[in-house]
Amino acid sequence: MELGVHYIDFLPGEPARLAMMLADSARAAEEAGAAMFTLADHLFQMEGAGRAEDPFLEGYTSLGYLAGQTRTITLSMAVTGVTYRYPGVLAKIVTTLDVLCGGRSMLGIGAAWYEREHIALGVPYPSLRDRFEMLEEALQICAQMWSDDNGPFTGKHYQLAETICAPRPVRRPPILIGGGGEKKTLRLVAQYADMWNTTSSDPQELAHKIDVLRRHCDDVGRDFAEIRLTAALFTADPFTGDAFMRTAETLAGLGVDLVNVGPLPGNPDPAGFIRRLGEQVIPRLANLG
């Protein structure tokens, strides 16, 4: 099993220190042997992790900066909200990141949920039904942008006259879809995703979701084994006895082969936290699965 580092806390927030803290944390993750370094695609801090007024950096600008600060680690959002960028522009942004980091980007994407920041900054926040329709069209557009087809795309929500994307990505960025909705999200995972990220760590609930995903794969003619299963343990403390490792072992038994953790909100030394992961957690995870 591998570990991904998810970075969401930009406190204490002095602007002059933020770039150094972010770069130190990403380099620490790379040196520790983490598989990926991810950011949350938000414009305000999530209220479950702090206050909306807390410092929070825009994600793709930050990943572009980290492309020049790292050498081997995968860089991605976990996950991009489909509402924030037109899909053709999103495909271009992820392509640019991929070129600048030498083929280490990934497209993590979902239907978006943080209504407050949409309303506050004037970003349209359609109904849940529309957002899922937009998500599917965005996945189709990105696939076309990263193919040899430069022609038009005509959908319900998006119409593109041309889908030119030059330069092309160094490699086609893997697509990760986050969420656990059984009717819509898992169907999209089955049809379009290379990876699925779940926030569930309850064995019975997760086993059920995996069964649902298998059935969706059967329905669309997809080999379930092609989809990598990952789990977000964002609120877990990986240094609390053996509880974290027991959870990871249970997840590994269900087929999950990567877990995402990160410095807990308020940690004054995120890079130190990540280095400790490399010393105490990553070697133990490597023996699972």
mmCIF file of C-alpha atoms in Angstrom:
data_model
loop_
_atom_site.group_PDB
_atom_site.id
_atom_site.type_symbol
_atom_site.label_atom_id
_atom_site.label_comp_id
_atom_site.label_asym_id
_atom_site.label_seq_id
_atom_site.Cartn_x
_atom_site.Cartn_y
_atom_site.Cartn_z
ATOM 1 C CA MET A 1 0.000 0.000 0.000
ATOM 2 C CA GLU A 2 1.171 3.514 -0.813
ATOM 3 C CA LEU A 3 0.550 6.838 0.912
ATOM 4 C CA GLY A 4 -0.450 10.176 -0.536
ATOM 5 C CA VAL A 5 -0.033 13.461 1.326
ATOM 6 C CA HIS A 6 -2.997 15.855 1.275
ATOM 7 C CA TYR A 7 -2.144 19.441 2.259
ATOM 8 C CA ILE A 8 -5.023 21.713 3.274
ATOM 9 C CA ASP A 9 -3.851 24.020 6.079
ATOM 10 C CA PHE A 10 -2.060 27.270 5.172
ATOM 11 C CA LEU A 11 -1.815 28.637 8.697
ATOM 12 C CA PRO A 12 -0.197 30.608 10.266
ATOM 13 C CA GLY A 13 -0.663 32.405 6.996
ATOM 14 C CA GLU A 14 2.030 35.060 6.761
ATOM 15 C CA PRO A 15 2.282 35.602 2.989
ATOM 16 C CA ALA A 16 6.078 35.708 3.042
ATOM 17 C CA ARG A 17 6.231 32.207 4.594
ATOM 18 C CA LEU A 18 3.550 30.367 2.666
ATOM 19 C CA ALA A 19 5.601 29.519 -0.425
ATOM 20 C CA MET A 20 8.479 28.148 1.651
ATOM 21 C CA MET A 21 6.184 26.055 3.866
ATOM 22 C CA LEU A 22 4.352 24.605 0.872
ATOM 23 C CA ALA A 23 7.546 23.782 -1.023
ATOM 24 C CA ASP A 24 9.205 22.275 2.062
ATOM 25 C CA SER A 25 6.151 20.079 2.625
ATOM 26 C CA ALA A 26 6.017 18.840 -0.981
ATOM 27 C CA ARG A 27 9.739 18.083 -1.014
ATOM 28 C CA ALA A 28 9.423 16.308 2.329
ATOM 29 C CA ALA A 29 6.627 14.147 0.867
ATOM 30 C CA GLU A 30 8.774 13.283 -2.141
ATOM 31 C CA GLU A 31 11.802 12.437 -0.008
ATOM 32 C CA ALA A 32 9.662 10.361 2.366
ATOM 33 C CA GLY A 33 8.496 8.144 -0.487
ATOM 34 C CA ALA A 34 4.889 9.384 -0.746
ATOM 35 C CA ALA A 35 3.199 8.549 -4.038
ATOM 36 C CA MET A 36 1.409 11.868 -4.498
ATOM 37 C CA PHE A 37 1.034 15.366 -3.085
ATOM 38 C CA THR A 38 -2.469 16.793 -3.379
ATOM 39 C CA LEU A 39 -4.226 20.051 -2.603
ATOM 40 C CA ALA A 40 -7.915 20.821 -2.128
ATOM 41 C CA ASP A 41 -9.505 22.800 -4.950
ATOM 42 C CA HIS A 42 -11.129 25.538 -2.913
ATOM 43 C CA LEU A 43 -11.058 29.309 -2.733
ATOM 44 C CA PHE A 44 -11.981 29.526 0.960
ATOM 45 C CA GLN A 45 -10.800 27.247 3.733
ATOM 46 C CA MET A 46 -13.306 24.447 4.333
ATOM 47 C CA GLU A 47 -15.321 25.140 7.459
ATOM 48 C CA GLY A 48 -14.713 21.628 8.780
ATOM 49 C CA ALA A 49 -10.977 22.342 8.794
ATOM 50 C CA GLY A 50 -10.987 25.953 9.951
ATOM 51 C CA ARG A 51 -12.666 29.260 9.176
ATOM 52 C CA ALA A 52 -13.566 30.447 5.713
ATOM 53 C CA GLU A 53 -11.497 33.546 6.517
ATOM 54 C CA ASP A 54 -8.317 31.493 7.094
ATOM 55 C CA PRO A 55 -5.548 31.716 4.473
ATOM 56 C CA PHE A 56 -6.038 29.409 1.489
ATOM 57 C CA LEU A 57 -4.059 29.385 -1.757
ATOM 58 C CA GLU A 58 -5.576 28.716 -5.176
ATOM 59 C CA GLY A 59 -4.723 25.180 -6.117
ATOM 60 C CA TYR A 60 -3.482 25.063 -9.703
ATOM 61 C CA THR A 61 -1.258 28.110 -9.256
ATOM 62 C CA SER A 62 0.216 26.319 -6.244
ATOM 63 C CA LEU A 63 0.710 23.047 -8.155
ATOM 64 C CA GLY A 64 2.457 24.943 -10.944
ATOM 65 C CA TYR A 65 4.843 26.347 -8.356
ATOM 66 C CA LEU A 66 5.425 22.875 -6.922
ATOM 67 C CA ALA A 67 6.189 21.499 -10.381
ATOM 68 C CA GLY A 68 9.476 23.398 -10.165
ATOM 69 C CA GLN A 69 10.125 22.405 -6.558
ATOM 70 C CA THR A 70 9.799 18.618 -6.952
ATOM 71 C CA ARG A 71 11.116 15.957 -9.303
ATOM 72 C CA THR A 72 9.269 12.648 -8.953
ATOM 73 C CA ILE A 73 6.051 12.944 -6.945
ATOM 74 C CA THR A 74 2.599 13.087 -8.600
ATOM 75 C CA LEU A 75 0.871 16.465 -8.226
ATOM 76 C CA SER A 76 -2.904 16.834 -8.260
ATOM 77 C CA MET A 77 -6.052 18.273 -6.789
ATOM 78 C CA ALA A 78 -8.117 16.038 -4.566
ATOM 79 C CA VAL A 79 -10.400 17.014 -6.115
ATOM 80 C CA THR A 80 -11.196 19.759 -8.633
ATOM 81 C CA GLY A 81 -14.754 21.038 -8.548
ATOM 82 C CA VAL A 82 -16.258 20.939 -12.024
ATOM 83 C CA THR A 83 -17.922 24.319 -11.513
ATOM 84 C CA TYR A 84 -14.764 26.398 -11.095
ATOM 85 C CA ARG A 85 -13.342 26.229 -14.640
ATOM 86 C CA TYR A 86 -14.712 25.627 -18.124
ATOM 87 C CA PRO A 87 -13.689 22.054 -19.039
ATOM 88 C CA GLY A 88 -11.626 23.052 -22.068
ATOM 89 C CA VAL A 89 -9.697 25.497 -19.896
ATOM 90 C CA LEU A 90 -9.335 22.854 -17.181
ATOM 91 C CA ALA A 91 -7.876 20.383 -19.685
ATOM 92 C CA LYS A 92 -5.399 23.068 -20.785
ATOM 93 C CA ILE A 93 -4.437 23.842 -17.168
ATOM 94 C CA VAL A 94 -3.826 20.182 -16.305
ATOM 95 C CA THR A 95 -1.900 19.732 -19.560
ATOM 96 C CA THR A 96 0.309 22.704 -18.723
ATOM 97 C CA LEU A 97 0.967 21.291 -15.276
ATOM 98 C CA ASP A 98 1.811 17.919 -16.801
ATOM 99 C CA VAL A 99 4.295 19.451 -19.239
ATOM 100 C CA LEU A 100 5.950 21.577 -16.559
ATOM 101 C CA CYS A 101 6.318 18.682 -14.112
ATOM 102 C CA GLY A 102 7.415 16.151 -16.719
ATOM 103 C CA GLY A 103 4.367 13.904 -16.783
ATOM 104 C CA ARG A 104 3.498 13.879 -13.082
ATOM 105 C CA SER A 105 0.030 15.432 -13.143
ATOM 106 C CA MET A 106 -3.306 13.802 -12.445
ATOM 107 C CA LEU A 107 -6.864 15.041 -12.890
ATOM 108 C CA GLY A 108 -8.818 14.600 -9.701
ATOM 109 C CA ILE A 109 -12.377 15.815 -10.274
ATOM 110 C CA GLY A 110 -15.817 15.832 -8.676
ATOM 111 C CA ALA A 111 -19.157 17.604 -8.807
ATOM 112 C CA ALA A 112 -18.215 20.383 -6.310
ATOM 113 C CA TRP A 113 -19.996 21.027 -3.017
ATOM 114 C CA TYR A 114 -18.827 24.181 -1.185
ATOM 115 C CA GLU A 115 -21.777 26.447 -1.876
ATOM 116 C CA ARG A 116 -20.583 29.329 0.309
ATOM 117 C CA GLU A 117 -17.483 30.113 -1.750
ATOM 118 C CA HIS A 118 -19.465 29.900 -4.988
ATOM 119 C CA ILE A 119 -22.011 32.422 -3.806
ATOM 120 C CA ALA A 120 -19.394 34.648 -2.168
ATOM 121 C CA LEU A 121 -17.223 34.960 -5.280
ATOM 122 C CA GLY A 122 -19.971 34.929 -7.885
ATOM 123 C CA VAL A 123 -19.310 31.442 -9.257
ATOM 124 C CA PRO A 124 -22.535 29.828 -10.524
ATOM 125 C CA TYR A 125 -23.672 26.919 -8.358
ATOM 126 C CA PRO A 126 -26.126 24.830 -10.387
ATOM 127 C CA SER A 127 -28.333 22.089 -9.018
ATOM 128 C CA LEU A 128 -26.759 18.773 -8.057
ATOM 129 C CA ARG A 129 -28.306 17.150 -11.127
ATOM 130 C CA ASP A 130 -26.795 19.769 -13.414
ATOM 131 C CA ARG A 131 -23.408 19.538 -11.716
ATOM 132 C CA PHE A 132 -23.271 15.797 -12.370
ATOM 133 C CA GLU A 133 -24.236 16.358 -16.000
ATOM 134 C CA MET A 134 -21.490 18.984 -16.208
ATOM 135 C CA LEU A 135 -19.040 16.550 -14.612
ATOM 136 C CA GLU A 136 -19.710 13.883 -17.219
ATOM 137 C CA GLU A 137 -19.358 16.358 -20.063
ATOM 138 C CA ALA A 138 -16.120 17.665 -18.531
ATOM 139 C CA LEU A 139 -14.714 14.132 -18.458
ATOM 140 C CA GLN A 140 -15.669 13.660 -22.101
ATOM 141 C CA ILE A 141 -14.129 16.997 -23.078
ATOM 142 C CA CYS A 142 -10.849 16.271 -21.293
ATOM 143 C CA ALA A 143 -10.643 12.883 -23.007
ATOM 144 C CA GLN A 144 -11.188 14.533 -26.395
ATOM 145 C CA MET A 145 -8.689 17.314 -25.656
ATOM 146 C CA TRP A 146 -6.076 14.653 -24.883
ATOM 147 C CA SER A 147 -6.806 12.662 -28.047
ATOM 148 C CA ASP A 148 -6.141 13.176 -31.754
ATOM 149 C CA ASP A 149 -9.639 14.599 -32.210
ATOM 150 C CA ASN A 150 -9.459 18.401 -32.512
ATOM 151 C CA GLY A 151 -13.046 18.683 -33.642
ATOM 152 C CA PRO A 152 -16.075 20.201 -31.929
ATOM 153 C CA PHE A 153 -17.832 19.006 -28.808
ATOM 154 C CA THR A 154 -21.539 19.587 -28.394
ATOM 155 C CA GLY A 155 -23.163 18.840 -25.064
ATOM 156 C CA LYS A 156 -26.053 20.095 -23.002
ATOM 157 C CA HIS A 157 -23.897 22.378 -20.855
ATOM 158 C CA TYR A 158 -20.781 22.947 -22.954
ATOM 159 C CA GLN A 159 -20.212 23.602 -26.648
ATOM 160 C CA LEU A 160 -16.656 23.752 -27.979
ATOM 161 C CA ALA A 161 -15.966 24.682 -31.615
ATOM 162 C CA GLU A 162 -12.484 23.130 -31.481
ATOM 163 C CA THR A 163 -10.679 20.960 -28.953
ATOM 164 C CA ILE A 164 -7.089 21.865 -29.805
ATOM 165 C CA CYS A 165 -4.630 21.140 -26.999
ATOM 166 C CA ALA A 166 -1.025 21.920 -27.937
ATOM 167 C CA PRO A 167 1.321 20.866 -26.556
ATOM 168 C CA ARG A 168 -0.138 17.533 -25.575
ATOM 169 C CA PRO A 169 0.487 16.149 -22.081
ATOM 170 C CA VAL A 170 3.713 14.221 -21.588
ATOM 171 C CA ARG A 171 1.374 11.351 -20.712
ATOM 172 C CA ARG A 172 -2.395 11.322 -20.511
ATOM 173 C CA PRO A 173 -3.075 12.423 -16.943
ATOM 174 C CA PRO A 174 -4.771 9.656 -14.936
ATOM 175 C CA ILE A 175 -8.315 10.556 -13.921
ATOM 176 C CA LEU A 176 -9.388 10.235 -10.309
ATOM 177 C CA ILE A 177 -13.026 10.710 -9.329
ATOM 178 C CA GLY A 178 -13.884 11.284 -5.684
ATOM 179 C CA GLY A 179 -17.152 10.499 -3.941
ATOM 180 C CA GLY A 180 -19.425 7.638 -3.057
ATOM 181 C CA GLY A 181 -22.794 8.308 -4.660
ATOM 182 C CA GLU A 182 -23.999 4.945 -5.880
ATOM 183 C CA LYS A 183 -26.199 5.986 -8.805
ATOM 184 C CA LYS A 184 -24.133 8.742 -10.382
ATOM 185 C CA THR A 185 -20.604 9.023 -8.982
ATOM 186 C CA LEU A 186 -19.739 5.333 -9.068
ATOM 187 C CA ARG A 187 -21.202 4.990 -12.541
ATOM 188 C CA LEU A 188 -18.914 7.794 -13.721
ATOM 189 C CA VAL A 189 -15.973 6.083 -12.017
ATOM 190 C CA ALA A 190 -16.745 2.866 -13.872
ATOM 191 C CA GLN A 191 -17.017 4.608 -17.213
ATOM 192 C CA TYR A 192 -14.257 7.234 -17.077
ATOM 193 C CA ALA A 193 -11.861 6.954 -14.126
ATOM 194 C CA ASP A 194 -8.476 5.357 -13.614
ATOM 195 C CA MET A 195 -8.755 5.828 -9.843
ATOM 196 C CA TRP A 196 -11.524 6.138 -7.291
ATOM 197 C CA ASN A 197 -11.117 7.971 -3.997
ATOM 198 C CA THR A 198 -13.481 7.248 -1.142
ATOM 199 C CA THR A 199 -13.850 8.977 2.198
ATOM 200 C CA SER A 200 -15.380 5.870 3.766
ATOM 201 C CA SER A 201 -13.267 3.692 6.049
ATOM 202 C CA ASP A 202 -16.132 1.641 7.467
ATOM 203 C CA PRO A 203 -15.497 -1.915 6.197
ATOM 204 C CA GLN A 204 -19.135 -2.838 5.582
ATOM 205 C CA GLU A 205 -19.987 0.436 3.871
ATOM 206 C CA LEU A 206 -16.851 0.338 1.729
ATOM 207 C CA ALA A 207 -17.363 -3.300 0.735
ATOM 208 C CA HIS A 208 -20.880 -2.379 -0.369
ATOM 209 C CA LYS A 209 -19.634 0.601 -2.412
ATOM 210 C CA ILE A 210 -17.029 -1.600 -4.096
ATOM 211 C CA ASP A 211 -19.726 -4.114 -5.015
ATOM 212 C CA VAL A 212 -21.793 -1.298 -6.517
ATOM 213 C CA LEU A 213 -18.761 -0.127 -8.491
ATOM 214 C CA ARG A 214 -18.214 -3.672 -9.781
ATOM 215 C CA ARG A 215 -21.797 -3.812 -11.019
ATOM 216 C CA HIS A 216 -21.415 -0.475 -12.790
ATOM 217 C CA CYS A 217 -18.248 -1.803 -14.437
ATOM 218 C CA ASP A 218 -20.184 -4.829 -15.648
ATOM 219 C CA ASP A 219 -22.931 -2.590 -17.011
ATOM 220 C CA VAL A 220 -20.533 -0.436 -19.053
ATOM 221 C CA GLY A 221 -18.216 -3.287 -20.077
ATOM 222 C CA ARG A 222 -15.264 -2.099 -17.988
ATOM 223 C CA ASP A 223 -12.714 -4.340 -16.294
ATOM 224 C CA PHE A 224 -13.024 -3.519 -12.594
ATOM 225 C CA ALA A 225 -9.351 -4.421 -12.105
ATOM 226 C CA GLU A 226 -8.364 -1.396 -14.212
ATOM 227 C CA ILE A 227 -9.581 1.002 -11.497
ATOM 228 C CA ARG A 228 -7.256 1.801 -8.619
ATOM 229 C CA LEU A 229 -9.013 2.093 -5.252
ATOM 230 C CA THR A 230 -7.792 4.820 -2.897
ATOM 231 C CA ALA A 231 -9.109 6.116 0.414
ATOM 232 C CA ALA A 232 -8.991 9.520 2.075
ATOM 233 C CA LEU A 233 -8.148 9.328 5.775
ATOM 234 C CA PHE A 234 -7.792 13.084 6.072
ATOM 235 C CA THR A 235 -8.860 13.337 9.723
ATOM 236 C CA ALA A 236 -6.962 10.287 10.967
ATOM 237 C CA ASP A 237 -3.883 10.630 13.151
ATOM 238 C CA PRO A 238 -1.408 8.088 11.736
ATOM 239 C CA PHE A 239 0.712 8.210 14.887
ATOM 240 C CA THR A 240 -1.958 7.120 17.379
ATOM 241 C CA GLY A 241 -0.956 3.630 18.427
ATOM 242 C CA ASP A 242 -1.859 0.900 15.939
ATOM 243 C CA ALA A 243 -5.365 2.170 15.156
ATOM 244 C CA PHE A 244 -4.314 3.755 11.877
ATOM 245 C CA MET A 245 -2.473 0.656 10.712
ATOM 246 C CA ARG A 246 -5.422 -1.565 11.589
ATOM 247 C CA THR A 247 -7.652 0.665 9.476
ATOM 248 C CA ALA A 248 -5.141 0.579 6.630
ATOM 249 C CA GLU A 249 -4.896 -3.208 6.864
ATOM 250 C CA THR A 250 -8.685 -3.513 6.646
ATOM 251 C CA LEU A 251 -8.750 -1.228 3.610
ATOM 252 C CA ALA A 252 -5.958 -3.222 1.968
ATOM 253 C CA GLY A 253 -8.025 -6.364 2.438
ATOM 254 C CA LEU A 254 -10.796 -4.717 0.415
ATOM 255 C CA GLY A 255 -8.439 -3.829 -2.427
ATOM 256 C CA VAL A 256 -7.471 -0.277 -1.499
ATOM 257 C CA ASP A 257 -3.804 0.278 -2.312
ATOM 258 C CA LEU A 258 -3.297 3.961 -1.456
ATOM 259 C CA VAL A 259 -4.428 6.070 1.507
ATOM 260 C CA ASN A 260 -4.326 9.855 1.685
ATOM 261 C CA VAL A 261 -3.367 11.578 4.920
ATOM 262 C CA GLY A 262 -2.005 14.985 5.734
ATOM 263 C CA PRO A 263 -0.823 17.346 8.409
ATOM 264 C CA LEU A 264 -3.802 17.893 10.668
ATOM 265 C CA PRO A 265 -5.145 21.473 10.810
ATOM 266 C CA GLY A 266 -3.113 23.646 13.140
ATOM 267 C CA ASN A 267 0.121 21.673 12.829
ATOM 268 C CA PRO A 268 2.937 24.259 13.109
ATOM 269 C CA ASP A 269 5.454 22.020 11.300
ATOM 270 C CA PRO A 270 3.754 20.309 8.341
ATOM 271 C CA ALA A 271 7.058 19.293 6.732
ATOM 272 C CA GLY A 272 8.148 17.691 10.006
ATOM 273 C CA PHE A 273 4.859 15.789 10.179
ATOM 274 C CA ILE A 274 5.428 14.494 6.660
ATOM 275 C CA ARG A 275 9.011 13.444 7.377
ATOM 276 C CA ARG A 276 7.718 11.498 10.345
ATOM 277 C CA LEU A 277 5.297 9.735 7.989
ATOM 278 C CA GLY A 278 8.301 8.653 5.957
ATOM 279 C CA GLU A 279 10.051 7.285 9.017
ATOM 280 C CA GLN A 280 7.175 5.617 10.854
ATOM 281 C CA VAL A 281 4.219 5.011 8.532
ATOM 282 C CA ILE A 282 5.192 4.602 4.884
ATOM 283 C CA PRO A 283 7.517 1.627 5.508
ATOM 284 C CA ARG A 284 4.755 -0.178 7.413
ATOM 285 C CA LEU A 285 2.152 0.550 4.738
ATOM 286 C CA ALA A 286 4.475 -0.888 2.102
ATOM 287 C CA ASN A 287 4.020 -4.322 3.699
ATOM 288 C CA LEU A 288 0.223 -4.250 3.285
ATOM 289 C CA GLY A 289 -1.821 -5.403 0.336
#
